[in-house]
Amino acid sequence: MSKRELADPGPVEVFAALGDPTRLSLLTKLSDGQTRSIVTLSADTNLTRQAVTKHLQVLERAGLVRSVRVGRESQFGYRPEPITEARSYLDRVSAQWDDALERLKALVER
Amino acid sequence: MSKRELADPGPVEVFAALGDPTRLSLLTKLSDGQTRSIVTLSADTNLTRQAVTKHLQVLERAGLVRSVRVGRESQFGYRPEPITEARSYLDRVSAQWDDALERLKALVER
DNA sequence: GAAAAAAGCAACCAAAAGGTTGCCTTTTTG
DNA sequence: CAAAAAGGCAACCTTTTGGTTGCTTTTTTC
C-alpha cells in the first residue's frame, strides 16, 4: 500500500461534488465525452470564469473530471470511474433495503 | 399541478444530503428497514443529539427518511424513492458516456 | 514583437453548514 | 405525582463554500 498516486476518493466526496447544481450540470455536459476549456464551460453559466474554475477543481478532486493543459488552455474531460462507484454504493443501499423488505414479508406470511 | 404535497426533491438535493459522512452513515444504518429514535441514532456518533437532529432534518427534506412521532420519541425510517431516482440519474450519465465511447469507436473503426 | 486570449493566483466577502450549549415541553415510569 | 427520558427551539460560534475583483503569467495570433 504505497504507490497509490491519486486514489479515487470515497463515495462521500463524490456525492458532495454532485450536490451542487452548477457542478452537476458541468459534469453532465462533459459526460458527452467531449473535452472542453474553462472559458467554453463558463459560457452558458452567468458565473465568472473563476467561479467555474473552482467548481471544476472540486470535481477534479472528487475524481470526476481530469484536466490536461494543452497550449494556453486546460481541457477538462469526464472520468467515469467515480460515477460507477457511486452507483454501486447506491445499489448496495437499495439491496439492503430490499432484503429487509423480503425478510419482513417472509415473517408476515409465515 | 397544484396538490403536490411534499414532492421528492431533485437529484441535486439528494446528492447534497448524501455528501456528508454522518448523514451517509445514518442513512445506510436506517436502510436495514428498522426504525430508530434520535437518541438511538446518536448513540454511536460522538456528536450531540442536536447535531444528529439537524442531519436527520436534512435527510428528511431530501426525502430520504421519514419521521413519525410515537409517544415521546420520533421514529425515523428509510424512504427508498430518492435513492432509486438518484441511481437512475447516475445511470443516465453513465449511459451518455457509454454512447459517446461507442460513437467514437465506430468512427475510428470505419 | 505587441495585443489578445486563456488561465493561474490571491485576497476578500457574505452566506450557509456543522456544531455547541441552554432551556422549555411532553411523555413515560417508579 | 415527581423524576427521568426524549425531543423541540433558539441563540450563538467557527469553518467552509460559493462567489467576486484584481493582477500576473503563458501562449497565440496579427
PDB file of C-alpha atoms (C1' of nucleotides) in Angstrom:
ATOM      1  CA  MET A   1       0.000   0.000   0.000  1.00  0.00           C
ATOM      2  CA  SER A   2       2.464   2.659  -1.106  1.00  0.00           C
ATOM      3  CA  LYS A   3       2.476   3.665  -4.781  1.00  0.00           C
ATOM      4  CA  ARG A   4      -1.111   4.930  -4.800  1.00  0.00           C
ATOM      5  CA  GLU A   5      -0.967   8.026  -6.939  1.00  0.00           C
ATOM      6  CA  LEU A   6      -4.266   9.872  -6.648  1.00  0.00           C
ATOM      7  CA  ALA A   7      -6.699   7.368  -5.234  1.00  0.00           C
ATOM      8  CA  ASP A   8     -10.346   7.735  -6.156  1.00  0.00           C
ATOM      9  CA  PRO A   9     -11.969   9.496  -3.229  1.00  0.00           C
ATOM     10  CA  GLY A  10     -14.768   7.723  -1.422  1.00  0.00           C
ATOM     11  CA  PRO A  11     -18.468   7.997  -2.171  1.00  0.00           C
ATOM     12  CA  VAL A  12     -18.999  10.805   0.327  1.00  0.00           C
ATOM     13  CA  GLU A  13     -16.739  13.185  -1.577  1.00  0.00           C
ATOM     14  CA  VAL A  14     -18.264  12.129  -4.858  1.00  0.00           C
ATOM     15  CA  PHE A  15     -21.791  12.748  -3.603  1.00  0.00           C
ATOM     16  CA  ALA A  16     -20.727  16.080  -2.147  1.00  0.00           C
ATOM     17  CA  ALA A  17     -19.276  17.066  -5.503  1.00  0.00           C
ATOM     18  CA  LEU A  18     -22.513  16.117  -7.239  1.00  0.00           C
ATOM     19  CA  GLY A  19     -24.588  18.009  -4.684  1.00  0.00           C
ATOM     20  CA  ASP A  20     -24.354  21.382  -6.371  1.00  0.00           C
ATOM     21  CA  PRO A  21     -26.387  22.416  -9.399  1.00  0.00           C
ATOM     22  CA  THR A  22     -23.519  24.115 -11.197  1.00  0.00           C
ATOM     23  CA  ARG A  23     -21.204  21.166 -10.776  1.00  0.00           C
ATOM     24  CA  LEU A  24     -23.837  18.618 -11.689  1.00  0.00           C
ATOM     25  CA  SER A  25     -24.554  20.428 -14.923  1.00  0.00           C
ATOM     26  CA  LEU A  26     -20.867  20.847 -15.729  1.00  0.00           C
ATOM     27  CA  LEU A  27     -20.431  17.130 -15.269  1.00  0.00           C
ATOM     28  CA  THR A  28     -23.433  16.035 -17.283  1.00  0.00           C
ATOM     29  CA  LYS A  29     -22.256  18.332 -20.039  1.00  0.00           C
ATOM     30  CA  LEU A  30     -18.818  16.737 -20.008  1.00  0.00           C
ATOM     31  CA  SER A  31     -20.261  13.247 -19.883  1.00  0.00           C
ATOM     32  CA  ASP A  32     -20.923  13.536 -23.611  1.00  0.00           C
ATOM     33  CA  GLY A  33     -17.267  12.631 -23.994  1.00  0.00           C
ATOM     34  CA  GLN A  34     -16.140  15.934 -25.411  1.00  0.00           C
ATOM     35  CA  THR A  35     -13.318  17.783 -23.759  1.00  0.00           C
ATOM     36  CA  ARG A  36     -13.809  21.488 -23.011  1.00  0.00           C
ATOM     37  CA  SER A  37     -11.843  24.526 -21.897  1.00  0.00           C
ATOM     38  CA  ILE A  38     -12.747  26.689 -18.921  1.00  0.00           C
ATOM     39  CA  VAL A  39     -13.998  29.616 -20.998  1.00  0.00           C
ATOM     40  CA  THR A  40     -16.148  27.265 -23.005  1.00  0.00           C
ATOM     41  CA  LEU A  41     -17.615  25.767 -19.858  1.00  0.00           C
ATOM     42  CA  SER A  42     -18.176  29.224 -18.378  1.00  0.00           C
ATOM     43  CA  ALA A  43     -20.013  30.378 -21.480  1.00  0.00           C
ATOM     44  CA  ASP A  44     -23.563  29.356 -20.576  1.00  0.00           C
ATOM     45  CA  THR A  45     -23.185  29.854 -16.868  1.00  0.00           C
ATOM     46  CA  ASN A  46     -23.593  33.521 -15.852  1.00  0.00           C
ATOM     47  CA  LEU A  47     -20.882  32.856 -13.283  1.00  0.00           C
ATOM     48  CA  THR A  48     -17.398  34.228 -13.621  1.00  0.00           C
ATOM     49  CA  ARG A  49     -14.653  32.126 -15.089  1.00  0.00           C
ATOM     50  CA  GLN A  50     -13.012  31.849 -11.677  1.00  0.00           C
ATOM     51  CA  ALA A  51     -16.140  30.525 -10.022  1.00  0.00           C
ATOM     52  CA  VAL A  52     -16.343  27.848 -12.684  1.00  0.00           C
ATOM     53  CA  THR A  53     -12.667  27.082 -12.160  1.00  0.00           C
ATOM     54  CA  LYS A  54     -13.331  26.427  -8.501  1.00  0.00           C
ATOM     55  CA  HIS A  55     -16.184  24.090  -9.279  1.00  0.00           C
ATOM     56  CA  LEU A  56     -14.010  22.231 -11.752  1.00  0.00           C
ATOM     57  CA  GLN A  57     -11.366  21.845  -9.072  1.00  0.00           C
ATOM     58  CA  VAL A  58     -13.919  20.301  -6.748  1.00  0.00           C
ATOM     59  CA  LEU A  59     -14.950  17.895  -9.473  1.00  0.00           C
ATOM     60  CA  GLU A  60     -11.344  17.068 -10.168  1.00  0.00           C
ATOM     61  CA  ARG A  61     -10.552  16.388  -6.501  1.00  0.00           C
ATOM     62  CA  ALA A  62     -13.509  14.036  -6.473  1.00  0.00           C
ATOM     63  CA  GLY A  63     -12.003  12.292  -9.484  1.00  0.00           C
ATOM     64  CA  LEU A  64     -14.984  13.083 -11.678  1.00  0.00           C
ATOM     65  CA  VAL A  65     -13.034  15.063 -14.271  1.00  0.00           C
ATOM     66  CA  ARG A  66      -9.465  15.222 -15.410  1.00  0.00           C
ATOM     67  CA  SER A  67      -7.749  18.296 -16.803  1.00  0.00           C
ATOM     68  CA  VAL A  68      -4.886  18.486 -19.234  1.00  0.00           C
ATOM     69  CA  ARG A  69      -3.164  21.714 -20.075  1.00  0.00           C
ATOM     70  CA  VAL A  70      -2.856  21.975 -23.803  1.00  0.00           C
ATOM     71  CA  GLY A  71      -1.280  25.136 -25.083  1.00  0.00           C
ATOM     72  CA  ARG A  72      -2.809  28.139 -23.439  1.00  0.00           C
ATOM     73  CA  GLU A  73      -5.926  26.357 -22.310  1.00  0.00           C
ATOM     74  CA  SER A  74      -6.733  23.471 -19.996  1.00  0.00           C
ATOM     75  CA  GLN A  75      -9.051  20.895 -21.363  1.00  0.00           C
ATOM     76  CA  PHE A  76     -11.406  19.178 -18.970  1.00  0.00           C
ATOM     77  CA  GLY A  77     -12.729  15.717 -19.600  1.00  0.00           C
ATOM     78  CA  TYR A  78     -15.096  13.315 -17.902  1.00  0.00           C
ATOM     79  CA  ARG A  79     -13.831  10.397 -15.813  1.00  0.00           C
ATOM     80  CA  PRO A  80     -16.362   7.582 -15.440  1.00  0.00           C
ATOM     81  CA  GLU A  81     -14.908   5.597 -12.524  1.00  0.00           C
ATOM     82  CA  PRO A  82     -16.292   7.546  -9.538  1.00  0.00           C
ATOM     83  CA  ILE A  83     -19.771   7.554 -11.007  1.00  0.00           C
ATOM     84  CA  THR A  84     -19.622   3.815 -11.344  1.00  0.00           C
ATOM     85  CA  GLU A  85     -18.539   3.507  -7.736  1.00  0.00           C
ATOM     86  CA  ALA A  86     -21.232   5.871  -6.526  1.00  0.00           C
ATOM     87  CA  ARG A  87     -23.789   3.913  -8.454  1.00  0.00           C
ATOM     88  CA  SER A  88     -22.751   0.636  -6.896  1.00  0.00           C
ATOM     89  CA  TYR A  89     -22.827   2.266  -3.486  1.00  0.00           C
ATOM     90  CA  LEU A  90     -26.448   3.201  -4.054  1.00  0.00           C
ATOM     91  CA  ASP A  91     -27.067  -0.283  -5.350  1.00  0.00           C
ATOM     92  CA  ARG A  92     -25.837  -1.748  -2.092  1.00  0.00           C
ATOM     93  CA  VAL A  93     -28.072   0.544  -0.073  1.00  0.00           C
ATOM     94  CA  SER A  94     -31.056  -0.418  -2.188  1.00  0.00           C
ATOM     95  CA  ALA A  95     -30.155  -4.077  -1.907  1.00  0.00           C
ATOM     96  CA  GLN A  96     -30.017  -3.909   1.862  1.00  0.00           C
ATOM     97  CA  TRP A  97     -33.415  -2.285   1.888  1.00  0.00           C
ATOM     98  CA  ASP A  98     -34.872  -4.864  -0.462  1.00  0.00           C
ATOM     99  CA  ASP A  99     -33.507  -7.674   1.689  1.00  0.00           C
ATOM    100  CA  ALA A 100     -35.104  -6.145   4.742  1.00  0.00           C
ATOM    101  CA  LEU A 101     -38.452  -5.986   2.975  1.00  0.00           C
ATOM    102  CA  GLU A 102     -38.082  -9.565   1.849  1.00  0.00           C
ATOM    103  CA  ARG A 103     -37.378 -10.809   5.345  1.00  0.00           C
ATOM    104  CA  LEU A 104     -40.308  -8.865   6.700  1.00  0.00           C
ATOM    105  CA  LYS A 105     -42.610 -10.317   4.102  1.00  0.00           C
ATOM    106  CA  ALA A 106     -41.421 -13.841   4.845  1.00  0.00           C
ATOM    107  CA  LEU A 107     -42.026 -13.270   8.519  1.00  0.00           C
ATOM    108  CA  VAL A 108     -45.539 -11.975   7.999  1.00  0.00           C
ATOM    109  CA  GLU A 109     -46.554 -14.736   5.608  1.00  0.00           C
ATOM    110  CA  ARG A 110     -45.382 -17.491   7.881  1.00  0.00           C
TER     111      ARG A 110
ATOM    112  CA  MET B   1     -50.051  20.884 -10.892  1.00  0.00           C
ATOM    113  CA  SER B   2     -51.482  22.026  -7.591  1.00  0.00           C
ATOM    114  CA  LYS B   3     -52.000  19.390  -4.902  1.00  0.00           C
ATOM    115  CA  ARG B   4     -48.353  18.379  -4.695  1.00  0.00           C
ATOM    116  CA  GLU B   5     -47.788  17.763  -1.005  1.00  0.00           C
ATOM    117  CA  LEU B   6     -44.058  17.269  -0.410  1.00  0.00           C
ATOM    118  CA  ALA B   7     -42.596  16.473  -3.781  1.00  0.00           C
ATOM    119  CA  ASP B   8     -39.427  14.424  -3.880  1.00  0.00           C
ATOM    120  CA  PRO B   9     -36.623  16.937  -4.242  1.00  0.00           C
ATOM    121  CA  GLY B  10     -34.391  16.696  -7.277  1.00  0.00           C
ATOM    122  CA  PRO B  11     -31.162  14.756  -7.535  1.00  0.00           C
ATOM    123  CA  VAL B  12     -29.017  17.721  -6.548  1.00  0.00           C
ATOM    124  CA  GLU B  13     -30.570  17.931  -3.091  1.00  0.00           C
ATOM    125  CA  VAL B  14     -30.377  14.186  -2.697  1.00  0.00           C
ATOM    126  CA  PHE B  15     -26.694  14.117  -3.619  1.00  0.00           C
ATOM    127  CA  ALA B  16     -26.021  17.034  -1.302  1.00  0.00           C
ATOM    128  CA  ALA B  17     -27.723  15.160   1.525  1.00  0.00           C
ATOM    129  CA  LEU B  18     -25.594  12.094   0.831  1.00  0.00           C
ATOM    130  CA  GLY B  19     -22.431  14.173   0.669  1.00  0.00           C
ATOM    131  CA  ASP B  20     -21.728  14.152   4.376  1.00  0.00           C
ATOM    132  CA  PRO B  21     -20.204  11.219   6.263  1.00  0.00           C
ATOM    133  CA  THR B  22     -22.544  11.473   9.235  1.00  0.00           C
ATOM    134  CA  ARG B  23     -25.642  11.566   7.088  1.00  0.00           C
ATOM    135  CA  LEU B  24     -24.477   8.807   4.807  1.00  0.00           C
ATOM    136  CA  SER B  25     -23.897   6.524   7.758  1.00  0.00           C
ATOM    137  CA  LEU B  26     -27.211   7.424   9.351  1.00  0.00           C
ATOM    138  CA  LEU B  27     -28.921   6.546   6.114  1.00  0.00           C
ATOM    139  CA  THR B  28     -27.133   3.266   5.499  1.00  0.00           C
ATOM    140  CA  LYS B  29     -27.947   2.303   9.072  1.00  0.00           C
ATOM    141  CA  LEU B  30     -31.620   3.023   8.510  1.00  0.00           C
ATOM    142  CA  SER B  31     -31.651   1.229   5.187  1.00  0.00           C
ATOM    143  CA  ASP B  32     -31.818  -2.039   7.125  1.00  0.00           C
ATOM    144  CA  GLY B  33     -35.510  -1.310   7.410  1.00  0.00           C
ATOM    145  CA  GLN B  34     -35.553  -0.780  11.146  1.00  0.00           C
ATOM    146  CA  THR B  35     -36.975   2.400  12.544  1.00  0.00           C
ATOM    147  CA  ARG B  36     -34.940   4.271  15.155  1.00  0.00           C
ATOM    148  CA  SER B  37     -35.250   7.155  17.604  1.00  0.00           C
ATOM    149  CA  ILE B  38     -32.934  10.143  17.711  1.00  0.00           C
ATOM    150  CA  VAL B  39     -31.159   9.046  20.901  1.00  0.00           C
ATOM    151  CA  THR B  40     -30.599   5.626  19.418  1.00  0.00           C
ATOM    152  CA  LEU B  41     -29.143   7.122  16.269  1.00  0.00           C
ATOM    153  CA  SER B  42     -26.978   9.491  18.292  1.00  0.00           C
ATOM    154  CA  ALA B  43     -25.611   6.641  20.385  1.00  0.00           C
ATOM    155  CA  ASP B  44     -22.624   5.640  18.230  1.00  0.00           C
ATOM    156  CA  THR B  45     -21.929   9.074  16.891  1.00  0.00           C
ATOM    157  CA  ASN B  46     -19.898  11.201  19.351  1.00  0.00           C
ATOM    158  CA  LEU B  47     -21.986  14.129  18.157  1.00  0.00           C
ATOM    159  CA  THR B  48     -24.638  15.710  20.308  1.00  0.00           C
ATOM    160  CA  ARG B  49     -28.249  14.742  19.918  1.00  0.00           C
ATOM    161  CA  GLN B  50     -28.994  18.133  18.387  1.00  0.00           C
ATOM    162  CA  ALA B  51     -26.360  17.785  15.715  1.00  0.00           C
ATOM    163  CA  VAL B  52     -27.836  14.438  14.749  1.00  0.00           C
ATOM    164  CA  THR B  53     -31.281  16.005  14.721  1.00  0.00           C
ATOM    165  CA  LYS B  54     -30.098  18.567  12.197  1.00  0.00           C
ATOM    166  CA  HIS B  55     -28.646  15.898   9.959  1.00  0.00           C
ATOM    167  CA  LEU B  56     -31.864  13.928  10.150  1.00  0.00           C
ATOM    168  CA  GLN B  57     -33.768  17.042   9.127  1.00  0.00           C
ATOM    169  CA  VAL B  58     -31.550  17.409   6.080  1.00  0.00           C
ATOM    170  CA  LEU B  59     -32.185  13.793   5.171  1.00  0.00           C
ATOM    171  CA  GLU B  60     -35.881  14.277   5.684  1.00  0.00           C
ATOM    172  CA  ARG B  61     -36.023  17.391   3.481  1.00  0.00           C
ATOM    173  CA  ALA B  62     -34.265  15.377   0.812  1.00  0.00           C
ATOM    174  CA  GLY B  63     -36.981  12.753   1.187  1.00  0.00           C
ATOM    175  CA  LEU B  64     -34.530  10.071   2.236  1.00  0.00           C
ATOM    176  CA  VAL B  65     -36.093   9.414   5.616  1.00  0.00           C
ATOM    177  CA  ARG B  66     -39.477   9.884   7.171  1.00  0.00           C
ATOM    178  CA  SER B  67     -40.152  10.554  10.836  1.00  0.00           C
ATOM    179  CA  VAL B  68     -43.209   9.682  12.859  1.00  0.00           C
ATOM    180  CA  ARG B  69     -43.679  10.880  16.380  1.00  0.00           C
ATOM    181  CA  VAL B  70     -44.733   7.972  18.525  1.00  0.00           C
ATOM    182  CA  GLY B  71     -45.188   8.750  22.171  1.00  0.00           C
ATOM    183  CA  ARG B  72     -42.267  10.689  23.482  1.00  0.00           C
ATOM    184  CA  GLU B  73     -39.932   9.754  20.699  1.00  0.00           C
ATOM    185  CA  SER B  74     -39.804  10.280  16.959  1.00  0.00           C
ATOM    186  CA  GLN B  75     -39.037   7.236  14.956  1.00  0.00           C
ATOM    187  CA  PHE B  76     -37.041   7.686  11.769  1.00  0.00           C
ATOM    188  CA  GLY B  77     -37.351   5.309   8.871  1.00  0.00           C
ATOM    189  CA  TYR B  78     -35.759   4.903   5.473  1.00  0.00           C
ATOM    190  CA  ARG B  79     -37.542   6.032   2.296  1.00  0.00           C
ATOM    191  CA  PRO B  80     -36.279   4.279  -0.850  1.00  0.00           C
ATOM    192  CA  GLU B  81     -37.669   6.512  -3.592  1.00  0.00           C
ATOM    193  CA  PRO B  82     -34.997   9.237  -3.771  1.00  0.00           C
ATOM    194  CA  ILE B  83     -32.223   6.666  -3.840  1.00  0.00           C
ATOM    195  CA  THR B  84     -33.888   4.998  -6.768  1.00  0.00           C
ATOM    196  CA  GLU B  85     -34.130   8.309  -8.560  1.00  0.00           C
ATOM    197  CA  ALA B  86     -30.518   9.202  -7.801  1.00  0.00           C
ATOM    198  CA  ARG B  87     -29.463   5.835  -9.080  1.00  0.00           C
ATOM    199  CA  SER B  88     -31.262   6.288 -12.359  1.00  0.00           C
ATOM    200  CA  TYR B  89     -29.783   9.753 -12.695  1.00  0.00           C
ATOM    201  CA  LEU B  90     -26.310   8.250 -12.464  1.00  0.00           C
ATOM    202  CA  ASP B  91     -27.407   5.581 -14.902  1.00  0.00           C
ATOM    203  CA  ARG B  92     -28.305   8.223 -17.425  1.00  0.00           C
ATOM    204  CA  VAL B  93     -24.959   9.951 -17.038  1.00  0.00           C
ATOM    205  CA  SER B  94     -23.161   6.659 -17.495  1.00  0.00           C
ATOM    206  CA  ALA B  95     -25.292   5.818 -20.476  1.00  0.00           C
ATOM    207  CA  GLN B  96     -24.486   9.115 -22.175  1.00  0.00           C
ATOM    208  CA  TRP B  97     -20.809   8.448 -21.614  1.00  0.00           C
ATOM    209  CA  ASP B  98     -21.057   4.919 -22.954  1.00  0.00           C
ATOM    210  CA  ASP B  99     -22.864   6.160 -26.045  1.00  0.00           C
ATOM    211  CA  ALA B 100     -20.129   8.679 -26.651  1.00  0.00           C
ATOM    212  CA  LEU B 101     -17.493   5.975 -26.430  1.00  0.00           C
ATOM    213  CA  GLU B 102     -19.485   3.794 -28.756  1.00  0.00           C
ATOM    214  CA  ARG B 103     -19.766   6.505 -31.377  1.00  0.00           C
ATOM    215  CA  LEU B 104     -16.096   7.266 -31.100  1.00  0.00           C
ATOM    216  CA  LYS B 105     -15.208   3.638 -31.546  1.00  0.00           C
ATOM    217  CA  ALA B 106     -17.448   3.329 -34.592  1.00  0.00           C
ATOM    218  CA  LEU B 107     -15.835   6.389 -36.095  1.00  0.00           C
ATOM    219  CA  VAL B 108     -12.319   5.089 -35.567  1.00  0.00           C
ATOM    220  CA  GLU B 109     -13.040   1.601 -36.871  1.00  0.00           C
ATOM    221  CA  ARG B 110     -14.639   2.852 -40.036  1.00  0.00           C
TER     222      ARG B 110
ATOM    223  C1'  DG C   1       7.000  41.710 -31.053  1.00  0.00           C
ATOM    224  C1'  DA C   2       2.761  43.777 -29.263  1.00  0.00           C
ATOM    225  C1'  DA C   3      -2.003  42.785 -28.388  1.00  0.00           C
ATOM    226  C1'  DA C   4      -5.343  39.403 -27.304  1.00  0.00           C
ATOM    227  C1'  DA C   5      -6.846  35.022 -25.205  1.00  0.00           C
ATOM    228  C1'  DA C   6      -6.737  31.680 -21.624  1.00  0.00           C
ATOM    229  C1'  DA C   7      -5.774  30.700 -17.357  1.00  0.00           C
ATOM    230  C1'  DG C   8      -3.499  30.896 -12.585  1.00  0.00           C
ATOM    231  C1'  DC C   9      -3.047  33.115  -8.060  1.00  0.00           C
ATOM    232  C1'  DA C  10      -4.505  35.608  -4.083  1.00  0.00           C
ATOM    233  C1'  DA C  11      -7.263  38.451  -1.185  1.00  0.00           C
ATOM    234  C1'  DC C  12     -11.526  39.259   0.195  1.00  0.00           C
ATOM    235  C1'  DC C  13     -16.578  38.783   1.371  1.00  0.00           C
ATOM    236  C1'  DA C  14     -21.267  37.087   2.600  1.00  0.00           C
ATOM    237  C1'  DA C  15     -23.943  33.322   3.449  1.00  0.00           C
ATOM    238  C1'  DA C  16     -24.533  28.574   4.650  1.00  0.00           C
ATOM    239  C1'  DA C  17     -23.099  24.412   7.238  1.00  0.00           C
ATOM    240  C1'  DG C  18     -21.957  21.941  11.066  1.00  0.00           C
ATOM    241  C1'  DG C  19     -21.706  22.039  15.581  1.00  0.00           C
ATOM    242  C1'  DT C  20     -22.437  23.533  20.528  1.00  0.00           C
ATOM    243  C1'  DT C  21     -24.950  24.956  24.914  1.00  0.00           C
ATOM    244  C1'  DG C  22     -29.060  26.191  27.461  1.00  0.00           C
ATOM    245  C1'  DC C  23     -33.676  25.949  28.430  1.00  0.00           C
ATOM    246  C1'  DC C  24     -38.628  24.524  27.746  1.00  0.00           C
ATOM    247  C1'  DT C  25     -42.295  20.911  26.672  1.00  0.00           C
ATOM    248  C1'  DT C  26     -44.214  16.435  26.501  1.00  0.00           C
ATOM    249  C1'  DT C  27     -44.439  11.619  27.757  1.00  0.00           C
ATOM    250  C1'  DT C  28     -43.331   7.868  30.444  1.00  0.00           C
ATOM    251  C1'  DT C  29     -42.405   5.390  34.605  1.00  0.00           C
ATOM    252  C1'  DG C  30     -41.309   4.271  39.574  1.00  0.00           C
TER     253       DG C  30
ATOM    254  C1'  DC D   1     -47.175  12.899  41.079  1.00  0.00           C
ATOM    255  C1'  DA D   2     -42.309  13.702  40.768  1.00  0.00           C
ATOM    256  C1'  DA D   3     -38.318  12.416  38.342  1.00  0.00           C
ATOM    257  C1'  DA D   4     -36.399  10.795  34.170  1.00  0.00           C
ATOM    258  C1'  DA D   5     -36.324  10.309  29.148  1.00  0.00           C
ATOM    259  C1'  DA D   6     -36.957  12.086  24.576  1.00  0.00           C
ATOM    260  C1'  DG D   7     -37.215  15.837  21.996  1.00  0.00           C
ATOM    261  C1'  DG D   8     -38.088  20.753  20.257  1.00  0.00           C
ATOM    262  C1'  DC D   9     -36.492  25.546  19.925  1.00  0.00           C
ATOM    263  C1'  DA D  10     -33.302  29.159  19.671  1.00  0.00           C
ATOM    264  C1'  DA D  11     -29.090  31.648  20.132  1.00  0.00           C
ATOM    265  C1'  DC D  12     -24.571  31.511  19.174  1.00  0.00           C
ATOM    266  C1'  DC D  13     -19.962  30.342  17.147  1.00  0.00           C
ATOM    267  C1'  DT D  14     -16.462  28.802  13.714  1.00  0.00           C
ATOM    268  C1'  DT D  15     -15.297  26.910   9.388  1.00  0.00           C
ATOM    269  C1'  DT D  16     -16.401  26.003   4.739  1.00  0.00           C
ATOM    270  C1'  DT D  17     -18.493  27.312   0.465  1.00  0.00           C
ATOM    271  C1'  DG D  18     -19.624  29.852  -3.420  1.00  0.00           C
ATOM    272  C1'  DG D  19     -18.714  33.795  -5.345  1.00  0.00           C
ATOM    273  C1'  DT D  20     -16.292  38.205  -6.572  1.00  0.00           C
ATOM    274  C1'  DT D  21     -12.400  41.504  -8.170  1.00  0.00           C
ATOM    275  C1'  DG D  22      -7.739  42.492  -9.452  1.00  0.00           C
ATOM    276  C1'  DC D  23      -3.351  41.352 -11.115  1.00  0.00           C
ATOM    277  C1'  DT D  24       0.290  38.239 -13.204  1.00  0.00           C
ATOM    278  C1'  DT D  25       1.832  34.594 -16.396  1.00  0.00           C
ATOM    279  C1'  DT D  26       1.822  31.986 -20.530  1.00  0.00           C
ATOM    280  C1'  DT D  27       0.536  31.130 -25.256  1.00  0.00           C
ATOM    281  C1'  DT D  28      -1.196  32.536 -29.529  1.00  0.00           C
ATOM    282  C1'  DT D  29      -2.001  35.449 -33.325  1.00  0.00           C
ATOM    283  C1'  DC D  30      -1.719  39.531 -36.336  1.00  0.00           C
TER     284       DC D  30
END
